[in-house]
Coordinates of C-alpha atoms and ligand atoms in Angstrom, one line a residue:
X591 CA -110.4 22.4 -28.5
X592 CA -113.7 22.1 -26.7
X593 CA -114.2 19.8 -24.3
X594 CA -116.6 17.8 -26.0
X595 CA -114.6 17.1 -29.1
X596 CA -111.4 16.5 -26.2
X597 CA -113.3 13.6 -25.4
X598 CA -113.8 12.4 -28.6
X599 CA -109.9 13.3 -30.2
X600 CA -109.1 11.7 -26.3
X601 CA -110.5 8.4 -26.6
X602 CA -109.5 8.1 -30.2
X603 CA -106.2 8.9 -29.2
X604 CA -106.2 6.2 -25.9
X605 CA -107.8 3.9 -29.1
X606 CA -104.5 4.5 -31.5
X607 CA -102.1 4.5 -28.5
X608 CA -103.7 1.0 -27.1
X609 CA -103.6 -0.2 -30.7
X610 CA -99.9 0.2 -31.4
X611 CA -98.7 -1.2 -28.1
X612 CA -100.5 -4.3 -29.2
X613 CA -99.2 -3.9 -32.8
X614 CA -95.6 -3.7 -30.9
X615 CA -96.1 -6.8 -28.8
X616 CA -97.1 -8.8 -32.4
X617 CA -94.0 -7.4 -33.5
X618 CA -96.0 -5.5 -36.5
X619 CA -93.0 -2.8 -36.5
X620 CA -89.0 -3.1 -37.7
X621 CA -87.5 -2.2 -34.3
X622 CA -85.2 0.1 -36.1
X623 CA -86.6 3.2 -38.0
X624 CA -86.0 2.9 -41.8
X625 CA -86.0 6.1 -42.9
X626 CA -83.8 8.5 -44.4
X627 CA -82.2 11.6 -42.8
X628 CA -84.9 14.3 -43.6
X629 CA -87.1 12.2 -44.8
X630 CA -90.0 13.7 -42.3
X631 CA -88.8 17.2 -42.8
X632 CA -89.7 16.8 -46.7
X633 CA -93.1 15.6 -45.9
X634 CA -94.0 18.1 -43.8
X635 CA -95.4 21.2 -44.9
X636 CA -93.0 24.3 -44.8
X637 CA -95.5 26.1 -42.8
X638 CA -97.9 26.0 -39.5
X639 CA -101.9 25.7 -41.1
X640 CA -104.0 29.0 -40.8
X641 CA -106.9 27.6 -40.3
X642 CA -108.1 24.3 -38.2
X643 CA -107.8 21.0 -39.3
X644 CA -109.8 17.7 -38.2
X645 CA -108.2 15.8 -35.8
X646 CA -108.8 12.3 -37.4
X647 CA -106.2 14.0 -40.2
X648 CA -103.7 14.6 -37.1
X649 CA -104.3 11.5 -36.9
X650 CA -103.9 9.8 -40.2
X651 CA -100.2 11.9 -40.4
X652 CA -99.3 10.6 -37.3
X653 CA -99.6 6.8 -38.5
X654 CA -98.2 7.5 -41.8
X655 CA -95.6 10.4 -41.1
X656 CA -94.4 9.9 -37.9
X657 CA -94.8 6.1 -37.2
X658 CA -92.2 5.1 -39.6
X659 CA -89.7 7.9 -38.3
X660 CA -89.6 6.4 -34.7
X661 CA -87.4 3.6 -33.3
X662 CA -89.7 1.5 -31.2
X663 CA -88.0 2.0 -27.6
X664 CA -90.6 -0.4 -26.2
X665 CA -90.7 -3.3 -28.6
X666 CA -89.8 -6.7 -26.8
X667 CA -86.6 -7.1 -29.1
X668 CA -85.4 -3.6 -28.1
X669 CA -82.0 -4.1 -27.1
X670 CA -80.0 -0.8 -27.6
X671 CA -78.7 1.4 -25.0
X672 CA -80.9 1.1 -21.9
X673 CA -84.7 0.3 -20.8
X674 CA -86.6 2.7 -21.1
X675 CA -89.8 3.0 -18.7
X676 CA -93.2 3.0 -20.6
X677 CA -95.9 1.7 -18.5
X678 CA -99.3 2.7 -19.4
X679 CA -100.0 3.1 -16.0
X680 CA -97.4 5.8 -15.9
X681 CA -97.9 7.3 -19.6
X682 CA -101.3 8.1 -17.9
X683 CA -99.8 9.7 -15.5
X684 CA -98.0 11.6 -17.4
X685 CA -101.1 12.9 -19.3
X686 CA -102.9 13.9 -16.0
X687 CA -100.1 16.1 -15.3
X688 CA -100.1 17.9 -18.7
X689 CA -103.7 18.1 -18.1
X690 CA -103.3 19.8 -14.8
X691 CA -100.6 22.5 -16.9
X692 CA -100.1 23.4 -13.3
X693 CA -96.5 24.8 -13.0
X694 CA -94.5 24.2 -9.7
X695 CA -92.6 27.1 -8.8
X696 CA -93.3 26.8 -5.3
X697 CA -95.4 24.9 -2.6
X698 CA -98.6 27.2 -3.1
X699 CA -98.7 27.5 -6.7
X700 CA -100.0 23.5 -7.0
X701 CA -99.2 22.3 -3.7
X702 CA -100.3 18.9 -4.3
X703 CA -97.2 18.5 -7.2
X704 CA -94.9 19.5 -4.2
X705 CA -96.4 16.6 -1.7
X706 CA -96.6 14.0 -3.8
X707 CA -93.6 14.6 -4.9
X708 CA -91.9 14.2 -1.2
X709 CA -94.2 11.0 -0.5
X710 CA -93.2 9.5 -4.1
X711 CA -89.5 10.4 -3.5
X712 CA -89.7 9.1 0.0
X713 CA -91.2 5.9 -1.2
X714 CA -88.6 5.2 -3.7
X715 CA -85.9 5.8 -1.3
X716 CA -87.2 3.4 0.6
X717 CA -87.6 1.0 -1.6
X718 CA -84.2 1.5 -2.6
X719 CA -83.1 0.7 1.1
X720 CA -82.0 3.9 1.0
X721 CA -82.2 5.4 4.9
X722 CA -84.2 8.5 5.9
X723 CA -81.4 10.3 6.3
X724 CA -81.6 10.6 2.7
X725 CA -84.4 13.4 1.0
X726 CA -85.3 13.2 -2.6
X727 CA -86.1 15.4 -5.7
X728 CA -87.3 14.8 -8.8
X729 CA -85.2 16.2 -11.8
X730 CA -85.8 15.8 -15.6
X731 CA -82.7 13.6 -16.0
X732 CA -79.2 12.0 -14.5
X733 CA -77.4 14.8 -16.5
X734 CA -79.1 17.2 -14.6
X735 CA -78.9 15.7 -11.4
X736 CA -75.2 15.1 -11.7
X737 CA -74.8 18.4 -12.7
X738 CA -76.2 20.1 -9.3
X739 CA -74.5 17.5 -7.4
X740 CA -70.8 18.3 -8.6
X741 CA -72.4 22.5 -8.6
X742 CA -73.1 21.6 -4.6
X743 CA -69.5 19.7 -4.2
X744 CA -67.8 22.6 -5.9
X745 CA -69.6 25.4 -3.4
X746 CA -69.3 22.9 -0.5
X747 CA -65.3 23.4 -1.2
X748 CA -65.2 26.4 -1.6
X749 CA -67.4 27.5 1.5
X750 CA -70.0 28.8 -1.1
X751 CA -67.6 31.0 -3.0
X752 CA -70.4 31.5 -6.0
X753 CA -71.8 33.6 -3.2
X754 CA -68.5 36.0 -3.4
X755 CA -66.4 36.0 -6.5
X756 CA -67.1 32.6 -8.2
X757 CA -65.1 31.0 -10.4
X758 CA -62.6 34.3 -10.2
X759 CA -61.8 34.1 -6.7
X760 CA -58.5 32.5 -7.2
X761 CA -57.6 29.5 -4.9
X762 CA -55.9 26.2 -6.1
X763 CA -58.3 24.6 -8.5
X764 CA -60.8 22.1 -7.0
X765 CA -60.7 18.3 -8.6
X766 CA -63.2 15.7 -9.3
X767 CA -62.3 12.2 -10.1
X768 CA -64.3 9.2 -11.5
X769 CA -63.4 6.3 -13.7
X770 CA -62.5 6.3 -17.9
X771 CA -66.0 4.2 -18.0
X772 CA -68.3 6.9 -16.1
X773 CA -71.0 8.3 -18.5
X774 CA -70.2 10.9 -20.6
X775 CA -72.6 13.2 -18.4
X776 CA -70.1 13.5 -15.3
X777 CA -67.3 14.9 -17.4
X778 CA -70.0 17.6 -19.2
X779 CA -71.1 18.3 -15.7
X780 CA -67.7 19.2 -14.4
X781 CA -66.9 21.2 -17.3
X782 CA -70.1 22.7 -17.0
X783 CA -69.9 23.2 -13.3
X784 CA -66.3 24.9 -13.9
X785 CA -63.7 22.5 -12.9
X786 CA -61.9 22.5 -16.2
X787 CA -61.2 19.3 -18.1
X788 CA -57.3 19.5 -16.9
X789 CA -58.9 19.0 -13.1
X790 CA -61.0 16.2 -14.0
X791 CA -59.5 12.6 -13.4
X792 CA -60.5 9.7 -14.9
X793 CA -59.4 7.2 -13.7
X794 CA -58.6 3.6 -14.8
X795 CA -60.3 0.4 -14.4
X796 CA -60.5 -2.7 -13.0
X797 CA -60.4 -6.1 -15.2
X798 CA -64.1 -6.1 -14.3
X799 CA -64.0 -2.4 -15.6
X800 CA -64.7 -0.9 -12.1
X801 CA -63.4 2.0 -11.1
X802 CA -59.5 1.1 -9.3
X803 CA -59.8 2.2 -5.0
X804 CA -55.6 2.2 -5.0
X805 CA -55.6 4.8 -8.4
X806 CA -58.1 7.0 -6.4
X807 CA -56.0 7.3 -3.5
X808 CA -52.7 8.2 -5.8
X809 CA -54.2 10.2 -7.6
X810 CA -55.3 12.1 -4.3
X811 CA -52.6 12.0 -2.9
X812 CA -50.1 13.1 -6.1
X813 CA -52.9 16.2 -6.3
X814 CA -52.6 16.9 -2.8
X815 CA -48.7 17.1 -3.3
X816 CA -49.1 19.6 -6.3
X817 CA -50.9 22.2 -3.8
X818 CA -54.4 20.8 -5.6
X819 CA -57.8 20.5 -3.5
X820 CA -59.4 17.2 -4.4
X821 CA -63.4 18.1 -4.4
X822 CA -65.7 15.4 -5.4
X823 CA -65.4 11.8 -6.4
X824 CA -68.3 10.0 -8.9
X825 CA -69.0 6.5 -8.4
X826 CA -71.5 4.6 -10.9
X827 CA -73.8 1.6 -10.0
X828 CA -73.9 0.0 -13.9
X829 CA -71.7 1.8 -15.8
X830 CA -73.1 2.6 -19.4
X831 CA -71.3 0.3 -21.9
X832 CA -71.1 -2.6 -19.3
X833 CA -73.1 -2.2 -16.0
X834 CA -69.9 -2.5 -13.9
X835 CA -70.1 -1.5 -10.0
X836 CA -67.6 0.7 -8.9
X837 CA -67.1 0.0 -4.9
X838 CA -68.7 2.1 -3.2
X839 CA -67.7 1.2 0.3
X840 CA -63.6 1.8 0.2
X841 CA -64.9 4.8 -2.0
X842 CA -67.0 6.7 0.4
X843 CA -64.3 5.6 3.0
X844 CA -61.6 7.3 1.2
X845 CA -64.4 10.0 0.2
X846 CA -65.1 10.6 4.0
X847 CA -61.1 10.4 5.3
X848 CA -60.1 13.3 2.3
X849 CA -63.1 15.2 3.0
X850 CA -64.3 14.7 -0.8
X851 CA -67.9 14.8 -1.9
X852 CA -69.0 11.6 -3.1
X853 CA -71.6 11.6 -5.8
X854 CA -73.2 8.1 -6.6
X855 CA -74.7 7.7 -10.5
X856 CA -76.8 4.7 -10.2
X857 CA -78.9 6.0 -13.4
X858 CA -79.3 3.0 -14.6
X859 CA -78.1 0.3 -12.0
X860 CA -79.8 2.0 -8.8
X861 CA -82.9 0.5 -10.0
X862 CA -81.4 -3.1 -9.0
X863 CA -81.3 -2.1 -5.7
X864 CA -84.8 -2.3 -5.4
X865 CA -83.9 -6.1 -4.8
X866 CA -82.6 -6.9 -1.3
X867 CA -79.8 -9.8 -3.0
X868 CA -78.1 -6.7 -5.2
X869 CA -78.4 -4.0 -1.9
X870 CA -74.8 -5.5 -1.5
X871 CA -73.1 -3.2 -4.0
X872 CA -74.4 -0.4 -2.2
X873 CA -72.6 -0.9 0.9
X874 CA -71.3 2.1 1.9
X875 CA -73.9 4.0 0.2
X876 CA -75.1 5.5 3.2
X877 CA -71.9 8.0 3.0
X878 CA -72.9 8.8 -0.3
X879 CA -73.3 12.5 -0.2
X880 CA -75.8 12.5 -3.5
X881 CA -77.3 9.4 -5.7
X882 CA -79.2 9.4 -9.0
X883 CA -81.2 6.6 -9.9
X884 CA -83.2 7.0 -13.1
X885 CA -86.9 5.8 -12.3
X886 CA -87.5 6.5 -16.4
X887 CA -84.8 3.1 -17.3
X888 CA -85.5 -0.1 -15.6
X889 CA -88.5 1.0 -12.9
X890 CA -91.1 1.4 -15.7
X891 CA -91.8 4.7 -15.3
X892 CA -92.3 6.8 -18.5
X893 CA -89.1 9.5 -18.9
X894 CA -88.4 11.5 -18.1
X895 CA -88.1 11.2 -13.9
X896 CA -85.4 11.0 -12.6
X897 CA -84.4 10.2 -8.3
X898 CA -81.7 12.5 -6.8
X899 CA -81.2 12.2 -3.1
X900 CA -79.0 13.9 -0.9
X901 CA -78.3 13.5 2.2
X902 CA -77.9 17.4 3.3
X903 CA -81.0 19.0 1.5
X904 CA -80.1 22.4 3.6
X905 CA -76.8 22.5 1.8
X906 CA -78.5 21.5 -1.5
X907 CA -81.3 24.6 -1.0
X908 CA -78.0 27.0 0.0
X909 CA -76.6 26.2 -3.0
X910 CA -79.4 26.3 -5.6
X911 CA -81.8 28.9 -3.8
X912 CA -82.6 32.2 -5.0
X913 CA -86.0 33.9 -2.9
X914 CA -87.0 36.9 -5.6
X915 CA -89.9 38.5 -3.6
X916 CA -92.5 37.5 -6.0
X917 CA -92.2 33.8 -5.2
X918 CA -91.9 34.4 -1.5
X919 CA -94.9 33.2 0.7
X920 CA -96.3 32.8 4.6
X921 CA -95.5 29.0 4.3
X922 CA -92.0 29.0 2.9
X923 CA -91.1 27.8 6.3
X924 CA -93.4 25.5 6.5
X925 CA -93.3 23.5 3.4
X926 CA -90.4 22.3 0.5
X927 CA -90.1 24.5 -2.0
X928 CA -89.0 22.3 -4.6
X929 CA -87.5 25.0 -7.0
X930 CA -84.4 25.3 -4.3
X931 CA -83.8 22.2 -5.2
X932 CA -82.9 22.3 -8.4
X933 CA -81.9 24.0 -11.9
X934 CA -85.2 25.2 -13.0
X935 CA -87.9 27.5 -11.3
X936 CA -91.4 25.9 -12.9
X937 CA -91.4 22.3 -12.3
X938 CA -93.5 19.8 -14.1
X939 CA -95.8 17.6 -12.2
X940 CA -93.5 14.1 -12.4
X941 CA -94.5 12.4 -9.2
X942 CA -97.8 11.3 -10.6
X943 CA -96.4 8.9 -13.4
X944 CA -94.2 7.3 -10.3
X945 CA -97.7 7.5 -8.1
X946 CA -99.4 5.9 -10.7
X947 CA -97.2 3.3 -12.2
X948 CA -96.3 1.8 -8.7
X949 CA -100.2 1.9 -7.7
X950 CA -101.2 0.0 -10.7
X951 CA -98.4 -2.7 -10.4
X952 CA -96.9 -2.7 -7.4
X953 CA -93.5 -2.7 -6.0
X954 CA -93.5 -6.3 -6.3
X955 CA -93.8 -6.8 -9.9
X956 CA -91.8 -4.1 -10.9
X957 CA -88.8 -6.3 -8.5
X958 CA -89.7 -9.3 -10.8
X959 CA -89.6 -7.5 -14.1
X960 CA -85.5 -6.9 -12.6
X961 CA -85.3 -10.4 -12.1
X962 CA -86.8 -11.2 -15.5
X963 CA -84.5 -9.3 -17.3
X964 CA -81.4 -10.0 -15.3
X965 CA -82.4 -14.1 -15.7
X966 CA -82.8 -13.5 -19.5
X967 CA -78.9 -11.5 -19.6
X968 CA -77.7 -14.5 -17.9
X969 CA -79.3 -17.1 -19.9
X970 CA -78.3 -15.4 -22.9
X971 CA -74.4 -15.2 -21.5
X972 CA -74.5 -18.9 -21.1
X973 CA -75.5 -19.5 -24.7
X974 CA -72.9 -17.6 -25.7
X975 CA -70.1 -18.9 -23.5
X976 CA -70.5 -22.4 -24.8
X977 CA -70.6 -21.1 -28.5
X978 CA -67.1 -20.5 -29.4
X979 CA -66.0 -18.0 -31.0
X980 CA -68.4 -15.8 -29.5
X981 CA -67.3 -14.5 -26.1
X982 CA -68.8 -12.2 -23.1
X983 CA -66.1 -9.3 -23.0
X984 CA -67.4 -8.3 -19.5
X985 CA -69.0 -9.8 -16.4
X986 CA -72.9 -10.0 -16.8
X987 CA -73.8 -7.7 -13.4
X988 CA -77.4 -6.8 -14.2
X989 CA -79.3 -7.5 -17.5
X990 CA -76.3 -6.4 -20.3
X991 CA -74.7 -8.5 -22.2
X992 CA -71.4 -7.2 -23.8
X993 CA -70.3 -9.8 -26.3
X994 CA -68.1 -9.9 -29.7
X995 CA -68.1 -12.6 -32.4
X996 CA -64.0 -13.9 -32.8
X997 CA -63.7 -15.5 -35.7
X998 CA -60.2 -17.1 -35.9
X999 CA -57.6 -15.1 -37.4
X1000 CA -59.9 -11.9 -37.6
X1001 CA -58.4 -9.2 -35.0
X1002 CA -57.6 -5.3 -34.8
X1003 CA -59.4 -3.3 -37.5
X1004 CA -60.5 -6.0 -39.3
X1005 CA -62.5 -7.4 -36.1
X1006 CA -64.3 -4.0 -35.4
X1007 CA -65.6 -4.1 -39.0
X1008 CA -67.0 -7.7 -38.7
X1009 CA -68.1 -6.2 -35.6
X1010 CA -69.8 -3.4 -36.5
X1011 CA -71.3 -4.9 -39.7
X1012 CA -73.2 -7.9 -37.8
X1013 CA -74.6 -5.7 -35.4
X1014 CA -75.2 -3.1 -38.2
X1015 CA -77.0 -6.0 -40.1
X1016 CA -79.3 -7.1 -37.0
X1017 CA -80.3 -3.8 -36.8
X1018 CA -81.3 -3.1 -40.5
X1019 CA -82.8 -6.4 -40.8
X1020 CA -85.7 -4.8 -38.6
X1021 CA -85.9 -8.1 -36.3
X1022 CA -84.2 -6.5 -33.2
X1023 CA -82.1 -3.6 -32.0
X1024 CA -78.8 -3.3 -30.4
X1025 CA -76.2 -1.0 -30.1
X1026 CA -72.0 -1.4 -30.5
X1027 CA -69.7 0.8 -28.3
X1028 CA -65.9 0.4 -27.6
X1029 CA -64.4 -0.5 -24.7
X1030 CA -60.7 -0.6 -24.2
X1031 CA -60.3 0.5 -27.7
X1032 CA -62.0 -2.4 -29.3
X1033 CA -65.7 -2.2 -30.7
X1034 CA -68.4 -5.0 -29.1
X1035 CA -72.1 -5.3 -29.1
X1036 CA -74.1 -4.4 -26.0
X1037 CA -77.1 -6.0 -25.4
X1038 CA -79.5 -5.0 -23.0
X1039 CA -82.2 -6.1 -21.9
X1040 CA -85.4 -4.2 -20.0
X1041 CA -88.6 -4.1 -22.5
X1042 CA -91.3 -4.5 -20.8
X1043 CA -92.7 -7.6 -22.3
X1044 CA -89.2 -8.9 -23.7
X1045 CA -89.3 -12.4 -22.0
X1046 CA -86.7 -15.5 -22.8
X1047 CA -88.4 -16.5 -26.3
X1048 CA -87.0 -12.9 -27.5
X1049 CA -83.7 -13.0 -26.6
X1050 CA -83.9 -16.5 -28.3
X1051 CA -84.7 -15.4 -31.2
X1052 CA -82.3 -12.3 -31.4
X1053 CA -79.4 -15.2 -30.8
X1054 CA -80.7 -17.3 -33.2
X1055 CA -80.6 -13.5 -35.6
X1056 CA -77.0 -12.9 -34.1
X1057 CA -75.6 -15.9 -35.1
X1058 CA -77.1 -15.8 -38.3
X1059 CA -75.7 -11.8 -39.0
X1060 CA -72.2 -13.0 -37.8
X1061 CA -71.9 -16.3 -40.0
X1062 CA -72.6 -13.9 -43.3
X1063 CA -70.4 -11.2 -42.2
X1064 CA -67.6 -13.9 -41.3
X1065 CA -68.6 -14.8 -45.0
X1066 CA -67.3 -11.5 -46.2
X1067 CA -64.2 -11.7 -44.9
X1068 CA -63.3 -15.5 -45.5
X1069 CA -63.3 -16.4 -42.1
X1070 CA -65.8 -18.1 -39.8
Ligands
PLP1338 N1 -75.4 7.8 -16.2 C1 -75.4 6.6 -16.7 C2 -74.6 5.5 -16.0 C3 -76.1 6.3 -17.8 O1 -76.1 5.0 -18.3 C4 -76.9 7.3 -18.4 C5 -77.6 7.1 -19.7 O2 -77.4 6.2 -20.4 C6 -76.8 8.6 -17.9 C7 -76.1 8.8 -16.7 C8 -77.6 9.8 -18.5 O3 -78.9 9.7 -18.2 P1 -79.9 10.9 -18.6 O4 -80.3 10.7 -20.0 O5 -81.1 10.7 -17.6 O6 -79.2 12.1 -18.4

């Protein structure tokens, strides 16, 4: 592409992408994509085009092919799984750096993508009322990040035994624990990372589904007396199916007393704690050994950018450095070299959607977009507490609402399909999105709440559609 016909495919481009978000707002879209499995695959040709094609016929295929194949993440009645960041500040961000195609494999080779990268990380943390004993890296995602922190708890055990004979050095096997409702990441992590599904604990919950301090300790203890070495404990701020707050303070006390690694997965609820009145549910954090917060969920920024900080970056850069000669330069000593600090070698240039999405809004209104949404769960929670027989099947601790519709006499299987089927029925009806899960072996509706212009009058309106999906399904069954 020449650069004159970049500008022109560019500002078309800027045109259709400026168009939709509006078209979104105005609610032009069903929330939920209709389409069929392999629906796009059939209308796409079997093979890549010899010769060029005009871009206003990219274009065209792009509203009518892929349009209708996309679930609309950033619609205001978008309440399935978890916000997802899409600031326009921050999508042009994102653009600048794919412009750039520089690739980070070390301070020299772009070293602006390096030092934003430590000012943007060191914003964040302090934003976060994180302390400067903390550093920060920017990884693609929490699965990542959790993955080097339990790789970094496991050669922190075993006095860096990858360095030696790895996994077949012998020794008693190393354990991790967390809590049944920890995201499904932490237990691939520890698989991944070599600790064997038999040495990972998780451990059961709290009525408010937080992680239990007293089953920690037996379960370190009863390990201890089987000849066991307990490794690493995972904590989450906002679990996945509920946002429940393990506590981190007696945690990183028993963390610091046993010598365990204490890894801290606030993907999705570390973003609260850019408001001073939640910081509370981090005390203790400062023991934390590592924390993920993902900036691509509630902070606006587009994914994928995700926060890990440690608090011992030398250890992290033992653990995940290798120096092949060709990368090696006369600043290494000088500078980060981010590619220690992490899985990959080439980096992308992430720090300027964070750089630009908080210089275009501001801390502040990213902190009121929290409260928004956390105002709006609550609200929400209210309406359905005085609405029998709806109930909230969990605490409301930031902005999800876990709720199931109890229609007298309906219970076991019979309640999971109403369940399922109103939710199922929101969903297809196009009007808003949401997504079920199970939690204590039951099936309930999650609904949370982030968009970026979701306000009150949405949430309204998918109650008004909730009640309305539940009353037929009830219908079904004969019950109401
Ligand atoms: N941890 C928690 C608590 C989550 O809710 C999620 C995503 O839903 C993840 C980790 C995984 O995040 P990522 O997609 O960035 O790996």
């Amino acid at each position: 592409m020449e650069i004159d016909e970049f500008r022109r495919a560019g500002h078309a481009l800027v045109e259709w992408i400026a168009t939709y978000r509006e078209r979104l707002a105005r609610g032009d879209f069903p929330v939920q994509a209709s389409v069929a499995p392999g629906e796009l695959i059939a209308r796409l040709p079997k093979s890549a085009p010899e010769s060029p094609e005009p871009f206003e016929a990219v274009l065209r295929d792009l509203e009518s092919l892929v349009l209708p194949g996309i679930t609309h993440w950033q619609h205001p009645r978008f309440f399935g799984y978890f916000p997802s960041g899409g600031s326009l500040s921050s999508v042009l961000g994102d653009m600048v750096s794919t412009a750039f195609g520089v690739v980070g494999l070390n301070w020299q080779s772009s070293p602006a993508l390096t030092e934003l990268e430590q000012v943007m990380t060191d914003w964040m943390r302090d934003l976060l009322g994180l302390s400067s004993r903390f550093s920060g890296v920017i990884q693609d995602t929490a699965s990542a990040a959790s993955f080097v922190a339990l790789v970094s708890a496991r050669e922190r055990s075993s006095e860096y035994g990858a360095a030696r004979k790895g996994l077949q050095g012998g020794g008693a096997p190393l354990v991790v624990y967390t809590s049944t409702q920890a995201h499904s990441s932490i237990e691939k992590a520890a698989l991944l990372a070599g600790f064997g599904r038999e040495y990972v604990r998780a451990l059961d919950v709290d009525e408010e589904f937080r992680l239990r301090v007293i089953d920690l300790e037996q379960a370190i203890r009863r390990d201890r007396e089987a000849g066991l070495r307990p490794c690493a404990v995972v904590a989450t701020t906002g679990t996945t199916a509920t946002t429940a707050m393990d506590p981190i303070e007696p945690i990183a006390a028993i963390a610091s007393r046993e010598g365990l690694w204490l890894h801290v997965d606030g993907a999705m609820g570390g973003s609260a704690m850019l408001l001073a009145e939640y910081r509370h549910h981090w005390a203790g954090i400062e023991q934390a050994d590592s924390i993920v917060v993902n900036a691509h969920k509630w902070m606006t920024v587009a994914f994928d950018c995700s926060l890990y900080f440690v608090r011992d970056a030398e250890h992290l850069v033992r653990v995940m450095s290798t120096n092949p000669t060709y990368l090696q330069t006369a600043v290494d000593k000088l500078v980060r070299n981010y590619r220690d600090w992490g899985i990959p070698l080439g980096r992308r240039f992430r720090a300027l959607k964070i750089w630009l999405a908080l210089r275009e809004q501001g801390a502040e209104a990213i902190r009121s977009k929290i409260r928004r949404d956390i105002e709006c769960a609550h609200w929400l929670a209210r309406e359905i507490e005085r609405t029998p027989p709806w109930r909230c099947i969990a605490p409301v601790t930031l902005q999800t609402v876990c709720v199931r519709h109890e229609p007298a006499g309906l219970d076991g299987k019979a309640l999971d399909e109403h369940t399922r089927r109103w939710t199922q029925a929101v969903n297809d009806s196009g009007r808003a999105y949401l997504t079920p899960a199970v939690v204590k072996g039951r099936w309930m509706t999650r609904i949370s709440i982030g968009s970026e212009h979701t306000s009150q009058r949405h949430v309204a309106q998918l109650w008004d559609l909730m009640q309305e999906a539940a009353r037929s399904s009830a219908a079904v069954t004969g019950r109401s």
